[in-house]
mmCIF file of C-alpha atoms in Angstrom:
data_model
loop_
_atom_site.group_PDB
_atom_site.id
_atom_site.type_symbol
_atom_site.label_atom_id
_atom_site.label_comp_id
_atom_site.label_asym_id
_atom_site.label_seq_id
_atom_site.Cartn_x
_atom_site.Cartn_y
_atom_site.Cartn_z
ATOM 1 C CA MET A 8 -12.275 -10.474 -17.685
ATOM 2 C CA THR A 9 -14.025 -7.563 -15.607
ATOM 3 C CA GLN A 10 -13.118 -6.888 -12.149
ATOM 4 C CA GLU A 11 -16.691 -8.074 -11.200
ATOM 5 C CA GLU A 12 -16.269 -11.409 -13.009
ATOM 6 C CA LEU A 13 -12.621 -11.769 -11.530
ATOM 7 C CA LEU A 14 -14.084 -11.226 -8.085
ATOM 8 C CA GLU A 15 -16.879 -13.988 -8.560
ATOM 9 C CA GLN A 16 -14.104 -16.252 -9.744
ATOM 10 C CA ILE A 17 -12.071 -15.582 -6.681
ATOM 11 C CA TYR A 18 -15.123 -16.254 -4.330
ATOM 12 C CA LYS A 19 -15.264 -19.614 -5.989
ATOM 13 C CA LYS A 20 -11.685 -20.244 -5.247
ATOM 14 C CA ASP A 21 -10.715 -20.637 -8.897
ATOM 15 C CA SER A 22 -7.158 -21.065 -9.316
ATOM 16 C CA LYS A 23 -6.831 -19.460 -12.762
ATOM 17 C CA ALA A 24 -8.589 -16.227 -10.960
ATOM 18 C CA PHE A 25 -5.988 -16.088 -8.420
ATOM 19 C CA THR A 26 -3.114 -16.004 -11.106
ATOM 20 C CA LEU A 27 -5.043 -13.207 -13.094
ATOM 21 C CA LEU A 28 -5.207 -11.336 -9.721
ATOM 22 C CA TYR A 29 -1.767 -11.665 -9.280
ATOM 23 C CA ASP A 30 -0.740 -10.615 -12.580
ATOM 24 C CA MET A 31 -3.331 -7.508 -12.511
ATOM 25 C CA TYR A 32 -2.263 -6.262 -9.053
ATOM 26 C CA SER A 33 1.255 -7.557 -7.886
ATOM 27 C CA LYS A 34 3.186 -4.856 -9.451
ATOM 28 C CA SER A 35 1.186 -1.994 -7.860
ATOM 29 C CA LEU A 36 1.362 -3.936 -4.492
ATOM 30 C CA PHE A 37 4.930 -4.679 -4.580
ATOM 31 C CA GLY A 38 5.531 -0.904 -5.168
ATOM 32 C CA VAL A 39 3.672 -0.174 -2.004
ATOM 33 C CA ILE A 40 5.512 -2.638 0.049
ATOM 34 C CA PHE A 41 8.664 -2.067 -1.336
ATOM 35 C CA ASN A 42 8.260 2.012 -0.964
ATOM 36 C CA LEU A 43 7.834 1.050 2.770
ATOM 37 C CA LEU A 44 10.351 -1.708 3.339
ATOM 38 C CA LYS A 45 13.225 -0.656 1.052
ATOM 39 C CA ASP A 46 14.283 -4.331 0.687
ATOM 40 C CA LYS A 47 13.530 -6.472 -2.406
ATOM 41 C CA GLU A 48 13.414 -9.865 -0.841
ATOM 42 C CA GLU A 49 11.367 -9.056 2.148
ATOM 43 C CA SER A 50 8.850 -7.032 -0.085
ATOM 44 C CA GLU A 51 8.762 -10.228 -2.158
ATOM 45 C CA ASP A 52 7.963 -12.389 1.002
ATOM 46 C CA VAL A 53 5.415 -9.742 1.964
ATOM 47 C CA LEU A 54 3.908 -9.714 -1.160
ATOM 48 C CA GLN A 55 3.387 -13.427 -1.329
ATOM 49 C CA ASP A 56 1.852 -13.256 2.214
ATOM 50 C CA VAL A 57 -0.524 -10.634 0.985
ATOM 51 C CA PHE A 58 -1.887 -12.445 -2.017
ATOM 52 C CA VAL A 59 -2.450 -15.586 0.500
ATOM 53 C CA LYS A 60 -4.452 -13.115 2.780
ATOM 54 C CA ILE A 61 -6.392 -11.736 0.137
ATOM 55 C CA TRP A 62 -7.255 -15.298 -1.213
ATOM 56 C CA LYS A 63 -7.996 -16.541 2.507
ATOM 57 C CA ASN A 64 -10.174 -13.269 3.499
ATOM 58 C CA ILE A 65 -12.060 -12.548 0.295
ATOM 59 C CA ASP A 66 -15.125 -13.215 2.108
ATOM 60 C CA SER A 67 -14.286 -10.046 4.371
ATOM 61 C CA TYR A 68 -14.443 -7.791 1.298
ATOM 62 C CA ASN A 69 -17.586 -5.706 1.166
ATOM 63 C CA GLU A 70 -18.001 -3.528 -2.151
ATOM 64 C CA SER A 71 -20.263 -1.170 -0.114
ATOM 65 C CA LYS A 72 -17.343 0.039 1.951
ATOM 66 C CA GLY A 73 -14.846 0.709 -1.007
ATOM 67 C CA ARG A 74 -13.443 -0.450 -4.200
ATOM 68 C CA PHE A 75 -11.460 -3.900 -4.512
ATOM 69 C CA PHE A 76 -8.241 -2.333 -5.332
ATOM 70 C CA THR A 77 -8.335 -0.026 -2.167
ATOM 71 C CA TRP A 78 -9.017 -3.160 0.100
ATOM 72 C CA ILE A 79 -6.034 -5.003 -1.354
ATOM 73 C CA LEU A 80 -3.963 -2.010 -1.234
ATOM 74 C CA ASN A 81 -4.648 -1.606 2.606
ATOM 75 C CA ILE A 82 -3.784 -5.237 3.087
ATOM 76 C CA ALA A 83 -0.414 -4.842 1.341
ATOM 77 C CA ARG A 84 0.076 -1.571 3.288
ATOM 78 C CA ASN A 85 -0.725 -2.905 6.515
ATOM 79 C CA ALA A 86 1.398 -6.098 6.184
ATOM 80 C CA ALA A 87 4.427 -3.939 5.287
ATOM 81 C CA ILE A 88 4.061 -1.791 8.268
ATOM 82 C CA ASP A 89 3.696 -4.984 10.491
ATOM 83 C CA LYS A 90 6.674 -6.268 8.902
ATOM 84 C CA LEU A 91 8.617 -3.039 9.536
ATOM 85 C CA ARG A 92 7.323 -3.114 13.374
ATOM 86 C CA SER A 93 8.312 -6.709 13.724
ATOM 87 C CA LYS A 94 11.253 -7.677 15.989
ATOM 88 C CA GLY A 95 13.074 -9.484 13.258
ATOM 89 C CA HIS A 96 13.132 -7.006 10.596
ATOM 90 C CA ASN A 97 14.349 -4.338 13.164
ATOM 91 C CA ASN A 98 17.216 -6.652 13.993
ATOM 92 C CA SER A 99 18.050 -7.181 10.479
ATOM 93 C CA LEU A 100 18.263 -3.530 9.878
ATOM 94 C CA LYS A 101 21.184 -3.587 12.496
ATOM 95 C CA ASN A 102 23.163 -5.978 10.313
ATOM 96 C CA LEU A 103 22.918 -4.225 6.942
ATOM 97 C CA SER A 104 26.185 -3.070 5.586
ATOM 98 C CA VAL A 105 26.975 0.065 3.755
ATOM 99 C CA ASP A 106 26.651 -1.637 0.296
ATOM 100 C CA ASN A 107 23.104 -2.489 1.306
ATOM 101 C CA PHE A 108 22.168 1.006 1.901
ATOM 102 C CA VAL A 109 23.578 2.189 -1.626
ATOM 103 C CA ASN A 110 21.378 -0.708 -3.057
ATOM 104 C CA ILE A 111 18.329 0.315 -1.132
ATOM 105 C CA LEU A 112 18.773 3.958 -2.369
ATOM 106 C CA ASP A 113 18.791 2.767 -5.970
ATOM 107 C CA HIS A 114 15.821 0.498 -5.442
ATOM 108 C CA ASN A 115 13.916 3.239 -3.696
ATOM 109 C CA THR A 116 14.548 5.734 -6.943
ATOM 110 C CA SER A 117 12.863 3.158 -9.070
ATOM 111 C CA VAL A 118 9.843 2.529 -6.842
ATOM 112 C CA THR A 119 9.398 6.108 -6.816
ATOM 113 C CA ASN A 120 9.239 6.199 -10.451
ATOM 114 C CA LYS A 121 6.896 3.198 -10.577
ATOM 115 C CA ILE A 122 4.728 4.895 -8.204
ATOM 116 C CA ASP A 123 4.835 7.937 -10.408
ATOM 117 C CA ALA A 124 4.214 5.822 -13.389
ATOM 118 C CA ILE A 125 0.865 4.462 -12.105
ATOM 119 C CA GLY A 126 -0.146 8.237 -11.558
ATOM 120 C CA ILE A 127 -0.746 8.174 -7.895
ATOM 121 C CA ARG A 128 1.549 11.053 -6.853
ATOM 122 C CA GLU A 129 0.154 13.246 -9.632
ATOM 123 C CA PHE A 130 -3.377 12.811 -8.082
ATOM 124 C CA VAL A 131 -1.933 13.570 -4.717
ATOM 125 C CA LYS A 132 -0.248 16.852 -5.901
ATOM 126 C CA LYS A 133 -3.702 18.109 -6.897
ATOM 127 C CA LEU A 134 -4.840 18.181 -3.302
ATOM 128 C CA LYS A 135 -4.262 20.918 -0.729
ATOM 129 C CA PRO A 136 -0.928 21.237 0.668
ATOM 130 C CA VAL A 137 -1.659 19.770 3.928
ATOM 131 C CA CYS A 138 -3.408 16.689 2.495
ATOM 132 C CA VAL A 139 -0.128 16.117 0.366
ATOM 133 C CA ARG A 140 1.978 16.020 3.615
ATOM 134 C CA ILE A 141 -0.798 13.735 5.427
ATOM 135 C CA ILE A 142 -0.834 11.313 2.451
ATOM 136 C CA ASP A 143 2.838 11.359 1.975
ATOM 137 C CA LEU A 144 3.587 10.677 5.498
ATOM 138 C CA LEU A 145 0.662 8.033 6.079
ATOM 139 C CA PHE A 146 0.692 6.323 2.805
ATOM 140 C CA PHE A 147 3.865 6.609 1.218
ATOM 141 C CA ARG A 148 6.125 6.661 4.228
ATOM 142 C CA GLY A 149 4.392 4.411 6.517
ATOM 143 C CA TYR A 150 3.719 6.577 9.662
ATOM 144 C CA THR A 151 1.180 5.528 12.055
ATOM 145 C CA GLN A 152 -1.475 8.404 12.655
ATOM 146 C CA GLN A 153 0.174 9.039 16.166
ATOM 147 C CA GLU A 154 3.571 9.520 14.281
ATOM 148 C CA ALA A 155 2.454 11.869 11.458
ATOM 149 C CA SER A 156 0.700 14.039 14.404
ATOM 150 C CA GLU A 157 4.049 14.364 16.167
ATOM 151 C CA GLU A 158 5.949 14.982 12.938
ATOM 152 C CA LEU A 159 3.244 17.639 11.853
ATOM 153 C CA ALA A 160 2.976 19.040 15.514
ATOM 154 C CA ILE A 161 -0.906 18.790 15.259
ATOM 155 C CA PRO A 162 -3.113 16.843 17.508
ATOM 156 C CA LEU A 163 -4.073 13.114 16.640
ATOM 157 C CA GLY A 164 -7.626 14.130 16.245
ATOM 158 C CA THR A 165 -6.817 16.628 13.549
ATOM 159 C CA VAL A 166 -4.623 14.119 11.552
ATOM 160 C CA LYS A 167 -7.480 11.642 11.714
ATOM 161 C CA THR A 168 -9.963 14.089 10.496
ATOM 162 C CA GLN A 169 -7.813 15.420 7.785
ATOM 163 C CA ASN A 170 -6.739 12.249 6.649
ATOM 164 C CA ARG A 171 -10.491 11.169 6.239
ATOM 165 C CA ASN A 172 -11.317 14.496 4.359
ATOM 166 C CA CYS A 173 -8.076 14.021 2.036
ATOM 167 C CA ILE A 174 -9.227 10.672 1.312
ATOM 168 C CA ARG A 175 -12.520 11.791 0.332
ATOM 169 C CA ASP A 176 -10.895 14.661 -1.762
ATOM 170 C CA LEU A 177 -8.737 12.173 -3.639
ATOM 171 C CA ARG A 178 -11.632 9.824 -4.411
ATOM 172 C CA THR A 179 -13.439 13.077 -5.694
ATOM 173 C CA ILE A 180 -10.508 13.655 -8.140
ATOM 174 C CA LEU A 181 -10.276 9.850 -9.030
ATOM 175 C CA GLU A 182 -13.878 9.891 -9.993
ATOM 176 C CA VAL A 183 -13.690 12.733 -12.628
#
């Protein structure tokens, strides 16, 4: 089934399409979510919420504004960031034992390998060093643009412009 056919079925709320959607994208979205949250159970919960959001909000997807995968990736990333900023998540971090930190480090390595396996980092490495740094902060580490501005000691407007330009450059690389 092509992506266009899949989208048609999703618009029609076909349950088989939902299963196919999950099978096609769950591993990639989980990797992005887990890379931000560093907790398997929370990441799985957020992943479920992401697929519900995709299903309920499919009518807001606009092909002319970007690729479907980019749209669902943004939903996943934003959901993970929302979870990170939530009061419940912050309180749960205070209660982690030392053993959990060892597990987090182990899981983080495997997620990094998964991201490398789907090739995202390889494409990002082809960009200018400033783009590599900005994309790393904003997309792989979950920084806000304001936080990236502070980390890089550059104006917020510059971060926004650079981010836009870097994403454009990345799209160009991906289209080749």
